[in-house]
mmCIF file of C-alpha atoms (C1' of nucleotides) in Angstrom:
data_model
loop_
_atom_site.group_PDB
_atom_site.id
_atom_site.type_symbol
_atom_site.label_atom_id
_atom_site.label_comp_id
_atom_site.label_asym_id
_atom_site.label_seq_id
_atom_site.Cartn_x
_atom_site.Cartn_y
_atom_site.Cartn_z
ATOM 1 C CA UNK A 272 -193.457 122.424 44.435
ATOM 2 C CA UNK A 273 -196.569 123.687 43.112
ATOM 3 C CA UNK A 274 -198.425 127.144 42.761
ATOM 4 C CA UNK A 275 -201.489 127.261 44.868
ATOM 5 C CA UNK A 276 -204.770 126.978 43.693
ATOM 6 C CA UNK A 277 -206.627 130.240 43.951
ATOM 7 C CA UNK A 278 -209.577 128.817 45.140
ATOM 8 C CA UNK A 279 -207.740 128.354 48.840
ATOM 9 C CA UNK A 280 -208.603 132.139 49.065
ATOM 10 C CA UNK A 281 -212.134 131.819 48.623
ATOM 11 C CA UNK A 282 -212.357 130.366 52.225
ATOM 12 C CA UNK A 283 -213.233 132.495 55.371
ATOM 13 C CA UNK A 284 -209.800 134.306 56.685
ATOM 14 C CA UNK A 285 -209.390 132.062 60.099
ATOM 15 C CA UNK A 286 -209.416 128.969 57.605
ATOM 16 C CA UNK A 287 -207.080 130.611 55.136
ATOM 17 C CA UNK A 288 -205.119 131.784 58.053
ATOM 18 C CA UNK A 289 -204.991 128.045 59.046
ATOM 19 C CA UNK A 290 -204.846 126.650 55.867
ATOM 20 C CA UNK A 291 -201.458 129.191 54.738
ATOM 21 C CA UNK A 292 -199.623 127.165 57.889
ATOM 22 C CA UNK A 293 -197.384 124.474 56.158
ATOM 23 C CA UNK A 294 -197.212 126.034 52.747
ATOM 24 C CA UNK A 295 -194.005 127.535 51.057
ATOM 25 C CA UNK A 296 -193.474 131.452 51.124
ATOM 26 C CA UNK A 297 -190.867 131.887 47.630
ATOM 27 C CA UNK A 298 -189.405 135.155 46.059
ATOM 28 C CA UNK A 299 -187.288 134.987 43.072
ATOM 29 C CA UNK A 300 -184.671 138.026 42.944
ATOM 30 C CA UNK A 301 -181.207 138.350 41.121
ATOM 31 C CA UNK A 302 -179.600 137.299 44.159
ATOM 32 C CA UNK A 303 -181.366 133.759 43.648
ATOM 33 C CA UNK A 304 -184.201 132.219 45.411
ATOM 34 C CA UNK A 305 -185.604 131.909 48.551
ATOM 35 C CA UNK A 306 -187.956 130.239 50.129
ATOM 36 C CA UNK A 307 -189.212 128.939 53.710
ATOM 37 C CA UNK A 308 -192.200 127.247 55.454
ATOM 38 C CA UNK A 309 -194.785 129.021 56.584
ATOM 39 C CA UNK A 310 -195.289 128.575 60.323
ATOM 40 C CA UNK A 311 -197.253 131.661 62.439
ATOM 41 C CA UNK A 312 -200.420 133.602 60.846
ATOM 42 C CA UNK A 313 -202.998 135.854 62.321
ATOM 43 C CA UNK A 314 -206.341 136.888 60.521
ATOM 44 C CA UNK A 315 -207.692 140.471 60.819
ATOM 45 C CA UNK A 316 -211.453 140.361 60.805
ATOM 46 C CA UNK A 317 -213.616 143.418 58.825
ATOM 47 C CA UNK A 318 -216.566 142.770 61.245
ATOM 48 C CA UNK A 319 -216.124 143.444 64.485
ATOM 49 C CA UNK A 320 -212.604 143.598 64.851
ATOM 50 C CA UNK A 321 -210.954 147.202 65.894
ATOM 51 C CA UNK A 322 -207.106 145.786 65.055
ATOM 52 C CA UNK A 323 -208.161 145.526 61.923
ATOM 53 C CA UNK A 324 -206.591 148.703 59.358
ATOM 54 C CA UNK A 325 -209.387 148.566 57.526
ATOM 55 C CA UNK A 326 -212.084 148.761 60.929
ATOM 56 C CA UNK A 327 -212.428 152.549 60.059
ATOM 57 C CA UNK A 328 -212.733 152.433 56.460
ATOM 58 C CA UNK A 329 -210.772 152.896 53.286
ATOM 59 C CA UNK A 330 -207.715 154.745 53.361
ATOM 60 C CA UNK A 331 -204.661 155.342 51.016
ATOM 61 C CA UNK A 332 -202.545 152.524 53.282
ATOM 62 C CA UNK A 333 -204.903 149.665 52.999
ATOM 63 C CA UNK A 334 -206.589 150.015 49.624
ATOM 64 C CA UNK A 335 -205.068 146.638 48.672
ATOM 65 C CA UNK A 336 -207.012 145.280 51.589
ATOM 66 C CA UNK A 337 -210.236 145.874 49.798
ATOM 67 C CA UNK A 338 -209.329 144.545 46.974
ATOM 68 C CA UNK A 339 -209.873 140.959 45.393
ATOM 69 C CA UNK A 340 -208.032 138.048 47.767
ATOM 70 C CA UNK A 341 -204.960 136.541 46.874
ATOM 71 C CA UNK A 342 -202.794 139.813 46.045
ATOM 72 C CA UNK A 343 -200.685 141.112 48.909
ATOM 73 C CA UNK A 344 -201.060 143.717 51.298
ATOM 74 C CA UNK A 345 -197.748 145.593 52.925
ATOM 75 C CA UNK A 346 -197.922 147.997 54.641
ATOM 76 C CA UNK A 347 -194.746 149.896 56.705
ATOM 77 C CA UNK A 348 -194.611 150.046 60.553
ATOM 78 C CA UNK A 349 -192.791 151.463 63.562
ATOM 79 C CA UNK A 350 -190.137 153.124 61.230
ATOM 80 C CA UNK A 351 -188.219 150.753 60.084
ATOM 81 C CA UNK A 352 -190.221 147.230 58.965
ATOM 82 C CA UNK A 353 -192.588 146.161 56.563
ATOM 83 C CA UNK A 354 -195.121 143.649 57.526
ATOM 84 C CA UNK A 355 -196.733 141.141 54.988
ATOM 85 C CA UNK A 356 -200.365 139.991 54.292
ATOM 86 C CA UNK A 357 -202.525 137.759 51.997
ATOM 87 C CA UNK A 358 -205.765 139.813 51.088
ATOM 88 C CA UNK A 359 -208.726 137.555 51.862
ATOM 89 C CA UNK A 360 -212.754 137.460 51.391
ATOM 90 C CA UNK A 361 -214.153 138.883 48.221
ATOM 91 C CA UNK A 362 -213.168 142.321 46.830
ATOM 92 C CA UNK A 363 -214.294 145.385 48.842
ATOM 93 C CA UNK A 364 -214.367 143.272 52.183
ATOM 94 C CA UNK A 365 -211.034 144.504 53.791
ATOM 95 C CA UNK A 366 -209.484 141.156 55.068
ATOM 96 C CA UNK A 367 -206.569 139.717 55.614
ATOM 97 C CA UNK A 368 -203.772 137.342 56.986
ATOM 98 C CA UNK A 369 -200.741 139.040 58.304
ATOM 99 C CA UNK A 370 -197.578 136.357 57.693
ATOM 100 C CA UNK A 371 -195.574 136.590 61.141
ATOM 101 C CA UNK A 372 -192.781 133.434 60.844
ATOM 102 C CA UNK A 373 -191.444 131.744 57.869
ATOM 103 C CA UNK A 374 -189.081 128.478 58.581
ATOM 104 C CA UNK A 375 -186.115 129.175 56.274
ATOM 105 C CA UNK A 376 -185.731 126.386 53.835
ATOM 106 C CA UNK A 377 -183.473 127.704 50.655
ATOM 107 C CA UNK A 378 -181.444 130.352 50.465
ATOM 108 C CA UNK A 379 -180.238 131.134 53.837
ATOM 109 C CA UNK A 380 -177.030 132.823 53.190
ATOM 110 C CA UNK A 381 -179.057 135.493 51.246
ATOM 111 C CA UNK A 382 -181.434 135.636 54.127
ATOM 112 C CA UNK A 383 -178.344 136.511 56.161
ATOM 113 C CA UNK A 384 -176.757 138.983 53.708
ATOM 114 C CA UNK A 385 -180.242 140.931 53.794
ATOM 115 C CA UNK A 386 -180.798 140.678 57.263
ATOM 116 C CA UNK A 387 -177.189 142.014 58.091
ATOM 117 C CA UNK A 388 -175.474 139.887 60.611
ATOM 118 C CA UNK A 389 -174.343 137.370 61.213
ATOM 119 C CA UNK A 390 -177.846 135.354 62.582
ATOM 120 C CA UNK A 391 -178.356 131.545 63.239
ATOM 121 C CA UNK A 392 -181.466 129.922 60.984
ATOM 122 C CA UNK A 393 -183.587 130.428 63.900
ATOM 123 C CA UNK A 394 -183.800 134.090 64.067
ATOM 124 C CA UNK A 395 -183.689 134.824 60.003
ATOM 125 C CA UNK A 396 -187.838 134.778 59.475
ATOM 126 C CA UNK A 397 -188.872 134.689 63.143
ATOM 127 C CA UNK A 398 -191.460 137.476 63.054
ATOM 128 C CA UNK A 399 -193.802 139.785 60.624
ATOM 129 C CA UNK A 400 -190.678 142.698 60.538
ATOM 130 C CA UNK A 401 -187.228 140.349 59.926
ATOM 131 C CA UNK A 402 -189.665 137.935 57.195
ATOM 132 C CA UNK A 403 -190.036 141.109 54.898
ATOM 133 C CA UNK A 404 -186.306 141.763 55.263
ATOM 134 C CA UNK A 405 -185.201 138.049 54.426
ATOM 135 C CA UNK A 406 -187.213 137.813 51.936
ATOM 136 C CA UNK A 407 -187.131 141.709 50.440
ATOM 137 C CA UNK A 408 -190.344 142.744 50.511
ATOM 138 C CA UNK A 409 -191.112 146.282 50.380
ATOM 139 C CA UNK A 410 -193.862 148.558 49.608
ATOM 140 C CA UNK A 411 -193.579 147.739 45.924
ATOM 141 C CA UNK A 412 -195.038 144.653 46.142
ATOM 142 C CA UNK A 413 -198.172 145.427 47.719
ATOM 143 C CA UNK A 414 -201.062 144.415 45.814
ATOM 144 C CA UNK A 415 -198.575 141.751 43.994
ATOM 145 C CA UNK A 416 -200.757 138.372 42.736
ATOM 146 C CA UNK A 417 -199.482 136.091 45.145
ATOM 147 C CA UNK A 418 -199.714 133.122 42.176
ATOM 148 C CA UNK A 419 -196.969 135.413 40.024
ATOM 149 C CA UNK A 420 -193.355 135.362 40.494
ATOM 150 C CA UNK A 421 -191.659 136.684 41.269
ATOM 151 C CA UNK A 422 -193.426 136.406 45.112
ATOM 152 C CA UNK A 423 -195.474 133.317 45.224
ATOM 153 C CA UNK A 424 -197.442 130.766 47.500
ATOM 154 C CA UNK A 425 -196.517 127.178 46.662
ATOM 155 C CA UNK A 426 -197.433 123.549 48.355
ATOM 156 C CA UNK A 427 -195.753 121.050 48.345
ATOM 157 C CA UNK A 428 -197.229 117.976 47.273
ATOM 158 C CA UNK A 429 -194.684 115.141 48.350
ATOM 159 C CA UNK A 430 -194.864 115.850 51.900
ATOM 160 C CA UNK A 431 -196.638 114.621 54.622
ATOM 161 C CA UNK A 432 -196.051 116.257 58.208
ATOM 162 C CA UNK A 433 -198.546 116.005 60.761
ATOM 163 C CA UNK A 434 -198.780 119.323 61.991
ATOM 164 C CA UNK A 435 -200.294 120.775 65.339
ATOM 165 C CA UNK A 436 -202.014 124.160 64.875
ATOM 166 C CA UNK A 437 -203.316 125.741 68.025
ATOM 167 C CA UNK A 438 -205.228 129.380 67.860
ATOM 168 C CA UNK A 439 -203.652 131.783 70.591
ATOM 169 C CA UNK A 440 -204.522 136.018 70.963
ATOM 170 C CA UNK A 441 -202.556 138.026 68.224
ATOM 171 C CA UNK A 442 -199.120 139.753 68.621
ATOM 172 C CA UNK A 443 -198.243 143.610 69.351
ATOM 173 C CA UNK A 444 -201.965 145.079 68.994
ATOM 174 C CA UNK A 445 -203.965 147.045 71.840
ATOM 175 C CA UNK A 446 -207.527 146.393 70.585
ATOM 176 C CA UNK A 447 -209.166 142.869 70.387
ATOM 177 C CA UNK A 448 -206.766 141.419 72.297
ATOM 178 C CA UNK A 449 -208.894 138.314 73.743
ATOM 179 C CA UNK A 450 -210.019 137.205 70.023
ATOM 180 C CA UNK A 451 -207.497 133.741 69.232
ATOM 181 C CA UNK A 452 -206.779 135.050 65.721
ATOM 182 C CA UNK A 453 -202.797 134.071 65.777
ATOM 183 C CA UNK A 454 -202.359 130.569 64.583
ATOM 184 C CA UNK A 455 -199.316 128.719 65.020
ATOM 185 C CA UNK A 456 -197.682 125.374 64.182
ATOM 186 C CA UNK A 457 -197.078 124.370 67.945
ATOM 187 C CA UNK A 458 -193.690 123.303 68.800
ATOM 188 C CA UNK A 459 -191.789 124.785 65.792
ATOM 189 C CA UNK A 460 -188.753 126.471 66.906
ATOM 190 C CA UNK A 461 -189.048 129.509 64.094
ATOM 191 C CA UNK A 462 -191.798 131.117 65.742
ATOM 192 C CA UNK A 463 -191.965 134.942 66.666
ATOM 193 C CA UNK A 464 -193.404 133.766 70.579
ATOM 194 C CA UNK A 465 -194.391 131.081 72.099
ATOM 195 C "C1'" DG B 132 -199.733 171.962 59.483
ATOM 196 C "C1'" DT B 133 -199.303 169.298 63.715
ATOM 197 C "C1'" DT B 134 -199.486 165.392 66.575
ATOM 198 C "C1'" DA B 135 -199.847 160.794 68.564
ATOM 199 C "C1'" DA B 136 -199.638 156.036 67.913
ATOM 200 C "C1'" DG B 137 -198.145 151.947 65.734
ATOM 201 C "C1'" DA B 138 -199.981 144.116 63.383
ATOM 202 C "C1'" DT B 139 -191.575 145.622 65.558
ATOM 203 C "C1'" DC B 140 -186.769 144.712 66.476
ATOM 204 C "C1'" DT B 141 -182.370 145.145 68.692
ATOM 205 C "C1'" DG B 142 -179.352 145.826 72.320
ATOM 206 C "C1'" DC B 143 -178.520 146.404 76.959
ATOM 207 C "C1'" DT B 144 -179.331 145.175 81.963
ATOM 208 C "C1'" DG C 279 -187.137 141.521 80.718
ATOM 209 C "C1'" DC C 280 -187.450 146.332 79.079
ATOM 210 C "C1'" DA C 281 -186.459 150.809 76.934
ATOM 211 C "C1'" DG C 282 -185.366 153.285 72.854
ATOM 212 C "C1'" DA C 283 -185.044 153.895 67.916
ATOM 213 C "C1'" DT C 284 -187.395 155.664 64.001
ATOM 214 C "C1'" DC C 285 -190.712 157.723 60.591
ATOM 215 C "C1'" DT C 286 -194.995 156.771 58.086
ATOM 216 C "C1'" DT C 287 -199.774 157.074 58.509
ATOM 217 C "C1'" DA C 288 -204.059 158.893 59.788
ATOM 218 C "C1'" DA C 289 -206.753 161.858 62.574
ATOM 219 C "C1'" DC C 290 -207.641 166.417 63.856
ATOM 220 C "C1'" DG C 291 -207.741 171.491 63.467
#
DNA sequence: GTTAAGATCTGCT
DNA sequence: GCAGATCTTAACG
């Protein structure tokens, strides 16, 4: 396993939205560590793109949007859930890619433990909300370095899967809806939807 | 101060 | 497949 290069943020957000497909997700805790594949992204755009929390401007929620790429933006929704992003294009654009399915790879009893029952592997990671809880991130990692433990993007060198992305219309939002910003590793059985 | 909506998930039908 | 939970955030007055 290796830490990412940070230059794989200095890329538009569809290709680091593509590009993040197939890496590792880790978090180091006291419980132990954790980590899965990532398998379902979706970029949000700061031209032209209403979904977008930062399409009206700066606001106490998504100042870690607008600031350099690579650090994480979280932000709290519906309640209950955080949801998890990788800040993207240079500082003060307001980018990002929102991480919606992780394959579980290490630690899956912890996953269960946090996600409190008694779930198969399929359902641990399988969307923006249960990711955040398998993996405990909360609102006090937002605007983490994403190269720092102890939450951290890794590759893994060794192996070689041949991987079929295809681009399909984002998740859950009411605006934008025809734009084929969700990317997914086709055929994986960890993702949110179909 | 008040209100409406939200990048979701779970449980029930 | 669909309704309900749940409460922060941001917009508005």
């Amino acid at each position: 396993m290796l830490t990412l290069e940070s230059k794989i943020f200095w890329q538009s957000t569809e290709e680091v939205a593509r590009e993040l497909l197939g890496k590792y997700l880790c978090r180091e805790s006291q419980e132990g560590l954790v980590y899965g594949k990532i398998i379902e992204t979706e970029a949000y755009l700061s031209e032209d793109d209403p979904a977008c929390h930062s399409s009206r401007g700066i606001t106490r929620r998504n100042t870690n949007m607008f600031g350099p790429p690579g650090k994480a933006y979280i932000y709290f929704i519906y309640g209950k859930y955080f949801c998890f992003n990788v800040v993207t294009g240079a500082e003060g654009t307001g980018e990002a890619v929102l991480v919606r399915a992780v394959e579980p790879i290490v630690g899956l009893d912890i996953m269960k433990q946090r996600r409190g029952s008694n779930l198969g592997r399929y359902h641990l990671a399988s969307g923006p909300g249960k990711l955040c809880q398998a993996f405990a991130i909360d609102k006090s990692l937002d605007g983490h370095d994403l190269l720092e433990k102890p939450l951290y993007l890794a590759d893994n060198s060794i192996e070689d899967d041949r991987m079929r992305i295809i681009a399909t219309p984002r998740i859950g939002i009411s605006a934008a809806q025809d734009k084929l910003l969700r990317f997914i590793v086709s055929g994986s059985k960890y993702l949110s939807r179909r």
